[in-house]
Amino acid sequence: MLAATNLGLELGGATVLDGVSLAIPRGAVTAIIGPNGAGKSSLLACLAGLRAPARGLVTLDAAPLSDLPAQQRAQRIGYLPQVAEVNWDVDVATLVALGRLPHAGRWRQGDGDAAAIAAALAATDMGRMAQRIVGTLSGGERARALLARVLAGQPDYLLADEPLANLDPGHQLDSLTCLRAAATAGAGVVIVLHDLGHALRVADHVLLLDGGRVAAYGAPDAVLTPERIAAVYGVATARVALPGGLVITGRA
């Protein structure tokens, strides 16, 4: 299990995380939500081992994550940043294949690598664009290619920071289905989301951050109440039951 215990972090003299704890099981989707500046991206970076907390500890299978060699950490934890740079003018298939590097240790591919790459391209609807140069893609297409790169690594834990940004509604739902499928296959999936309706729909667990602190943590129905949303976001909402499930809507 990937877990954080009492994390604290300061950036530029400001406290961005204060006493944050959570446990991320495999086979489930955990959504991290909260207003802008709540500490969501900073928490995800700590969970990925990319930022060291000032206080507290991140553990993987009860051992400090910082003790794990970098290649093993890359094999077990896949990280999709909010803004990802692509520094080479490569085609989509080559970009997605980079997700297999932690397993090979150098640039080579076996049958298992090819199958993982093909599955990731298919899951993100990027198979037909495999030969397209990344620089020619739209923002949404590029976001899907980057998600495919992480999926190709078949990590035990997949951490995605706002993976739905720049996607049209149809591909937002497709990406959520893709991430849900990764959890069903056994990965622990963590998604930073702004759309509370998506969190209610896809997540098994929701962590609500407010000012770097945990405002609530638990099942979506228990966390995403109109009262708590009003307290944290300052907006009035209502939950409406539709054939596809509950949705959250604003109200006057």
Coordinates of C-alpha atoms in Angstrom, one line a residue:
M1 CA 0.0 0.0 0.0
L2 CA 1.1 3.6 -0.8
A3 CA 0.5 5.7 2.3
A4 CA 1.2 9.2 3.7
T5 CA 1.4 9.9 7.4
N6 CA 1.2 13.4 8.8
L7 CA 2.8 15.2 5.8
G8 CA 3.9 18.8 6.2
L9 CA 5.4 20.9 3.5
E10 CA 6.3 24.6 3.1
L11 CA 7.0 26.4 -0.2
G12 CA 8.2 29.9 -0.4
G13 CA 7.5 30.5 3.3
A14 CA 3.9 29.3 3.0
T15 CA 2.4 26.1 4.4
V16 CA 1.0 24.0 1.6
L17 CA 0.5 20.7 3.4
D18 CA -0.3 20.4 7.1
G19 CA -0.7 17.0 8.8
V20 CA -2.0 15.2 5.7
S21 CA -2.5 11.4 6.0
L22 CA -4.1 8.9 3.7
A23 CA -3.7 5.3 2.5
I24 CA -4.0 4.4 -1.1
P25 CA -5.1 0.8 -1.7
R26 CA -4.6 -1.1 -4.9
G27 CA -7.6 -1.9 -7.0
A28 CA -9.4 1.4 -6.1
V29 CA -9.6 5.0 -7.4
T30 CA -8.8 7.8 -4.9
A31 CA -9.8 11.3 -6.0
I32 CA -8.0 14.3 -4.5
I33 CA -10.2 17.5 -4.6
G34 CA -10.2 21.0 -3.2
P35 CA -10.1 24.6 -4.2
N36 CA -7.1 26.2 -6.1
G37 CA -4.1 26.3 -3.9
A38 CA -5.4 23.6 -1.5
G39 CA -2.2 21.5 -1.9
K40 CA -3.4 18.9 -4.3
S41 CA -0.5 18.9 -6.7
S42 CA 2.0 19.2 -3.9
L43 CA 0.5 16.1 -2.2
L44 CA 0.7 14.1 -5.4
A45 CA 4.3 15.1 -6.0
C46 CA 5.1 13.9 -2.4
L47 CA 3.3 10.6 -3.1
A48 CA 5.3 10.1 -6.3
G49 CA 8.6 10.7 -4.4
L50 CA 9.3 13.8 -6.5
R51 CA 9.1 16.2 -3.5
A52 CA 10.4 15.5 0.0
P53 CA 8.0 16.6 2.7
A54 CA 9.4 18.7 5.5
R55 CA 7.5 16.5 8.0
G56 CA 5.9 13.1 8.0
L57 CA 6.6 10.1 5.8
V58 CA 5.5 8.5 2.5
T59 CA 5.7 4.7 2.6
L60 CA 5.3 2.0 0.0
D61 CA 4.5 -1.4 1.5
A62 CA 5.4 0.0 4.9
A63 CA 8.9 1.0 3.8
P64 CA 10.0 4.6 3.3
L65 CA 9.5 5.5 -0.3
S66 CA 12.7 7.5 -0.2
D67 CA 14.7 4.3 0.4
L68 CA 13.5 2.7 -2.8
P69 CA 15.9 2.9 -5.8
A70 CA 14.8 5.3 -8.5
Q71 CA 14.3 2.6 -11.1
Q72 CA 12.2 0.5 -8.8
R73 CA 10.1 3.5 -7.8
A74 CA 9.6 4.3 -11.5
Q75 CA 8.4 0.8 -12.1
R76 CA 5.9 0.8 -9.3
I77 CA 4.6 4.4 -9.5
G78 CA 3.5 6.1 -12.7
Y79 CA 3.1 9.9 -12.5
L80 CA 1.2 12.1 -14.9
P81 CA 2.0 15.8 -14.1
Q82 CA -0.4 18.6 -14.6
V83 CA 1.9 20.2 -17.2
A84 CA 4.1 17.8 -19.0
E85 CA 6.8 18.9 -21.4
V86 CA 7.7 16.8 -24.5
N87 CA 11.3 17.8 -25.4
W88 CA 11.7 15.6 -28.5
D89 CA 9.8 15.8 -31.8
V90 CA 8.9 12.1 -31.8
D91 CA 5.8 10.2 -32.9
V92 CA 3.1 9.2 -30.5
A93 CA 4.1 5.5 -30.5
T94 CA 7.7 6.4 -29.5
L95 CA 6.4 8.7 -26.7
V96 CA 4.2 6.0 -25.3
A97 CA 7.0 3.5 -25.5
L98 CA 9.0 5.7 -23.1
G99 CA 6.7 4.4 -20.4
R100 CA 8.4 1.0 -20.7
L101 CA 11.9 2.4 -19.9
P102 CA 11.8 1.7 -16.2
H103 CA 11.3 -2.0 -16.9
A104 CA 14.0 -2.4 -19.6
G105 CA 16.6 -0.2 -18.0
R106 CA 17.7 0.8 -21.5
W107 CA 16.1 1.3 -24.9
R108 CA 14.9 -2.1 -25.9
Q109 CA 11.5 -3.8 -26.3
G110 CA 10.3 -7.3 -25.9
D111 CA 6.9 -8.9 -26.6
G112 CA 5.5 -7.8 -23.3
D113 CA 6.5 -4.2 -24.0
A114 CA 4.9 -4.2 -27.4
A115 CA 1.7 -5.5 -26.0
A116 CA 1.6 -3.0 -23.2
I117 CA 2.2 -0.1 -25.6
A118 CA -0.5 -1.3 -28.0
A119 CA -3.0 -1.7 -25.1
A120 CA -2.2 1.8 -23.8
L121 CA -2.7 3.3 -27.3
A122 CA -6.0 1.5 -27.6
A123 CA -7.2 2.5 -24.2
T124 CA -6.7 6.2 -24.8
D125 CA -8.1 6.1 -28.4
M126 CA -4.6 7.0 -29.8
G127 CA -3.9 4.0 -31.9
R128 CA -4.9 5.7 -35.1
M129 CA -2.5 8.5 -34.2
A130 CA 0.5 6.3 -33.4
Q131 CA 2.6 7.7 -36.2
R132 CA 1.6 11.4 -35.7
I133 CA 4.4 13.7 -34.5
V134 CA 3.6 14.9 -31.0
G135 CA 4.1 18.5 -31.9
T136 CA 1.3 18.3 -34.4
L137 CA -1.3 17.1 -31.8
S138 CA -4.0 19.3 -30.3
G139 CA -3.9 19.9 -26.5
G140 CA -6.4 17.1 -25.8
E141 CA -4.7 14.6 -28.1
R142 CA -1.4 15.3 -26.4
A143 CA -3.0 14.8 -23.0
R144 CA -4.2 11.4 -24.1
A145 CA -0.8 10.5 -25.5
L146 CA 0.8 11.4 -22.2
L147 CA -1.7 9.3 -20.3
A148 CA -1.0 6.4 -22.6
R149 CA 2.7 6.7 -21.8
V150 CA 2.0 6.3 -18.1
L151 CA -0.5 3.4 -18.7
A152 CA 2.2 1.6 -20.8
G153 CA 4.4 1.3 -17.8
Q154 CA 1.7 -0.8 -16.0
P155 CA 2.5 0.7 -12.6
D156 CA 1.2 -0.6 -9.3
Y157 CA 0.1 3.0 -8.5
L158 CA -0.9 5.6 -11.1
L159 CA -0.9 9.2 -9.9
A160 CA -2.6 11.6 -12.3
D161 CA -2.7 15.4 -11.8
E162 CA -5.7 16.9 -13.5
P163 CA -5.7 14.3 -16.4
L164 CA -9.0 15.7 -17.8
A165 CA -7.6 19.2 -18.6
N166 CA -8.0 20.1 -22.3
L167 CA -10.2 17.1 -23.0
D168 CA -13.6 17.4 -24.5
P169 CA -16.5 15.9 -22.5
G170 CA -16.5 12.6 -24.4
H171 CA -12.8 12.0 -23.9
Q172 CA -13.0 13.1 -20.3
L173 CA -15.4 10.2 -19.8
D174 CA -13.2 7.9 -21.8
S175 CA -10.2 8.8 -19.7
L176 CA -12.1 8.2 -16.5
T177 CA -13.2 4.8 -17.8
C178 CA -9.6 4.1 -18.7
L179 CA -8.4 5.0 -15.2
R180 CA -11.2 3.0 -13.7
A181 CA -10.1 0.0 -15.7
A182 CA -6.5 0.4 -14.5
A183 CA -7.9 0.2 -10.9
T184 CA -10.1 -2.8 -11.8
A185 CA -6.9 -4.5 -13.1
G186 CA -5.3 -4.0 -9.7
A187 CA -3.6 -0.6 -9.7
G188 CA -4.0 2.0 -7.1
V189 CA -5.2 5.1 -9.0
V190 CA -5.0 8.6 -7.6
I191 CA -6.6 11.4 -9.6
V192 CA -6.6 15.2 -8.9
L193 CA -9.9 16.5 -10.1
H194 CA -11.8 19.7 -10.1
D195 CA -15.1 18.4 -11.3
L196 CA -16.9 17.1 -8.2
G197 CA -19.4 15.2 -10.3
H198 CA -16.6 13.2 -11.8
A199 CA -15.2 12.5 -8.4
L200 CA -18.6 11.3 -7.2
R201 CA -19.0 9.1 -10.3
V202 CA -15.5 7.4 -10.5
A203 CA -13.9 7.4 -7.1
D204 CA -14.0 4.8 -4.4
H205 CA -12.4 7.2 -1.9
V206 CA -12.2 11.0 -1.9
L207 CA -9.7 13.2 -0.1
L208 CA -10.9 16.8 0.3
L209 CA -8.2 19.4 1.0
D210 CA -8.7 22.9 2.2
G211 CA -5.7 25.2 2.9
G212 CA -3.3 22.2 3.0
R213 CA -5.3 20.3 5.6
V214 CA -7.7 17.4 5.2
A215 CA -11.2 18.7 5.4
A216 CA -12.7 15.2 4.8
Y217 CA -11.6 11.7 3.7
G218 CA -13.8 8.8 3.0
A219 CA -16.5 7.5 0.7
P220 CA -17.6 9.9 -2.0
D221 CA -21.2 10.1 -0.6
A222 CA -19.9 10.9 2.8
V223 CA -17.4 13.6 1.7
L224 CA -19.3 15.3 -1.1
T225 CA -22.2 16.7 0.9
P226 CA -23.8 20.0 0.0
E227 CA -22.9 21.3 3.5
R228 CA -19.2 20.4 3.2
I229 CA -19.0 21.7 -0.4
A230 CA -20.5 25.0 0.8
A231 CA -18.0 25.2 3.7
V232 CA -14.9 24.6 1.5
Y233 CA -15.8 26.0 -1.9
G234 CA -18.3 28.7 -0.8
V235 CA -21.0 27.6 -3.3
A236 CA -24.4 26.2 -2.9
T237 CA -25.0 22.8 -4.5
A238 CA -27.5 19.9 -4.6
R239 CA -27.1 16.3 -5.4
V240 CA -29.5 15.0 -8.0
A241 CA -30.2 11.3 -8.7
L242 CA -30.2 10.5 -12.5
P243 CA -30.4 7.1 -14.2
G244 CA -26.6 7.1 -14.5
G245 CA -26.1 7.9 -10.8
L246 CA -25.8 10.9 -8.6
V247 CA -24.6 14.2 -10.0
I248 CA -23.8 17.5 -8.2
T249 CA -25.4 20.7 -9.5
G250 CA -25.2 24.3 -8.5
R251 CA -28.3 26.0 -7.1
A252 CA -29.2 29.5 -6.2

